[in-house]
Amino acid sequence: QVQLVESGGGSVQAGGSLRLSCATSGETYYKGWFRQAPGKEREGVASIYTAGGRAVYGRTYYADSVKGRFTISQDKAGNTMYLQMDSLKPEDTAMYYCAAGSTPGDWVLSALRSALYNYWGQGTQVTVFS
């Protein structure tokens, strides 16, 4: 049974930083962060391949809108995934979700597609004010 629990959301002024955490249990091949703003579709933010023994282990993908500002990572034990968010902008305001999946063959081509992910957390709100 895979379980994901996010934490670390909050309100921050534009230009500031937040770090989101996702406590995970159960085995999956990859994890990611998604966000959804009111009235908008859910979008992929970042993804990381977390299953060992494969050539893509540790590889990451980012949405163009967050490249250079956000960093996805996982602790060595594989229990917690992070999203370090720097230089935050008001347009980053959204509910952020962590997700995980177990369809390794599709990850390289579809890492930021929500349909690839089987498991989801409950979400944590991030609000960036100007």
Coordinates of C-alpha atoms in Angstrom, one line a residue:
Q1 CA 0.0 0.0 0.0
V2 CA 1.5 3.3 -1.1
Q3 CA 0.8 6.4 1.0
L4 CA 1.9 9.9 0.4
V5 CA 1.5 12.8 2.8
E6 CA 2.5 16.4 1.9
S7 CA 3.6 19.2 4.2
G8 CA 5.3 22.5 4.1
G9 CA 2.9 24.7 2.2
G10 CA 2.1 28.2 3.3
S11 CA 2.0 31.9 2.3
V12 CA 5.2 33.7 1.2
Q13 CA 6.0 37.0 -0.4
A14 CA 7.1 37.0 -4.0
G15 CA 10.8 36.3 -4.3
G16 CA 10.7 34.1 -1.2
S17 CA 11.2 30.4 -0.7
L18 CA 9.3 27.4 0.5
R19 CA 10.2 23.7 0.8
L20 CA 7.5 21.1 0.4
S21 CA 7.9 17.6 1.8
C22 CA 6.2 14.4 0.9
A23 CA 6.5 11.5 3.3
T24 CA 6.1 8.2 1.3
S25 CA 5.6 4.6 2.1
G26 CA 5.5 1.6 -0.2
E27 CA 7.5 0.9 -3.3
T28 CA 7.2 2.9 -6.5
Y29 CA 9.5 3.7 -9.5
Y30 CA 9.1 7.5 -9.7
K31 CA 7.6 10.4 -7.8
G32 CA 6.6 13.9 -8.8
W33 CA 5.0 17.2 -7.8
F34 CA 1.9 18.6 -9.5
R35 CA -0.1 21.7 -8.9
Q36 CA -3.5 23.0 -9.6
A37 CA -4.6 26.6 -9.4
P38 CA -8.3 27.6 -9.2
G39 CA -10.0 27.3 -12.6
K40 CA -6.9 25.6 -14.2
E41 CA -6.0 22.1 -15.1
R42 CA -3.5 20.2 -12.9
E43 CA 0.0 20.5 -14.3
G44 CA 3.2 18.6 -13.7
V45 CA 5.9 20.6 -11.9
A46 CA 8.8 18.2 -11.4
S47 CA 9.5 14.5 -11.4
I48 CA 12.3 12.2 -10.2
Y49 CA 13.1 8.6 -10.9
T50 CA 13.6 6.9 -7.6
A51 CA 13.9 3.2 -8.2
G52 CA 17.5 1.9 -8.0
G53 CA 19.2 -0.3 -10.4
R54 CA 18.2 1.6 -13.5
A55 CA 20.1 3.9 -15.8
V56 CA 17.6 6.7 -15.2
Y57 CA 17.9 6.5 -11.4
G58 CA 18.0 10.1 -10.0
R59 CA 17.1 11.7 -13.3
T60 CA 14.8 14.7 -13.0
Y61 CA 12.4 16.6 -15.2
Y62 CA 11.0 20.1 -14.7
A63 CA 8.2 22.2 -16.2
D64 CA 9.7 25.1 -18.2
S65 CA 7.9 27.5 -15.9
V66 CA 9.9 26.4 -12.8
K67 CA 13.3 25.4 -14.3
G68 CA 16.1 27.1 -12.4
R69 CA 13.8 28.0 -9.5
F70 CA 12.5 24.6 -8.2
T71 CA 14.5 21.6 -7.2
I72 CA 13.1 18.1 -6.6
S73 CA 15.0 15.6 -4.5
Q74 CA 14.7 12.6 -2.3
D75 CA 16.4 11.6 0.9
K76 CA 18.8 8.7 0.9
A77 CA 16.4 6.4 2.6
G78 CA 13.8 7.0 0.0
N79 CA 11.2 7.9 2.6
T80 CA 10.8 11.6 1.9
M81 CA 10.6 13.6 -1.3
Y82 CA 11.2 17.4 -1.4
L83 CA 10.4 20.3 -3.6
Q84 CA 12.6 23.3 -2.9
M85 CA 10.9 26.4 -4.4
D86 CA 13.0 29.6 -4.7
S87 CA 12.3 32.9 -6.3
L88 CA 8.6 32.3 -6.0
K89 CA 6.1 34.2 -8.1
P90 CA 2.4 34.9 -7.6
E91 CA 1.7 32.6 -10.5
D92 CA 3.1 29.8 -8.5
T93 CA 0.1 30.0 -6.2
A94 CA -1.7 26.7 -6.3
M95 CA -2.5 23.5 -4.4
Y96 CA 0.5 21.3 -4.7
Y97 CA 0.3 17.5 -4.8
C98 CA 2.9 14.8 -4.6
A99 CA 2.4 11.7 -6.6
A100 CA 4.0 8.4 -7.3
G101 CA 3.8 5.7 -10.0
S102 CA 4.9 2.2 -11.1
T103 CA 4.9 2.2 -14.9
P104 CA 8.6 2.6 -15.6
G105 CA 8.6 2.1 -19.3
D106 CA 6.6 5.3 -19.9
W107 CA 8.4 7.6 -17.5
V108 CA 11.0 9.1 -19.8
L109 CA 8.4 10.3 -22.3
S110 CA 5.7 11.2 -19.8
A111 CA 7.3 12.2 -16.5
L112 CA 5.1 15.3 -16.1
R113 CA 1.8 13.7 -17.2
S114 CA -0.6 13.1 -14.3
A115 CA -2.1 10.0 -16.0
L116 CA 1.2 8.2 -15.4
Y117 CA 0.8 8.4 -11.6
N118 CA -1.2 5.9 -9.6
Y119 CA -0.9 7.4 -6.1
W120 CA -1.6 10.9 -4.8
G121 CA -1.3 12.8 -1.7
Q122 CA -4.0 15.1 -0.3
G123 CA -2.3 18.4 -1.3
T124 CA -0.8 21.4 0.4
Q125 CA -1.6 25.0 -0.4
V126 CA 1.1 27.4 -1.6
T127 CA 0.2 31.1 -1.8
V128 CA 2.6 33.7 -3.1
F129 CA 1.6 37.3 -2.6
S130 CA 3.2 40.4 -4.3

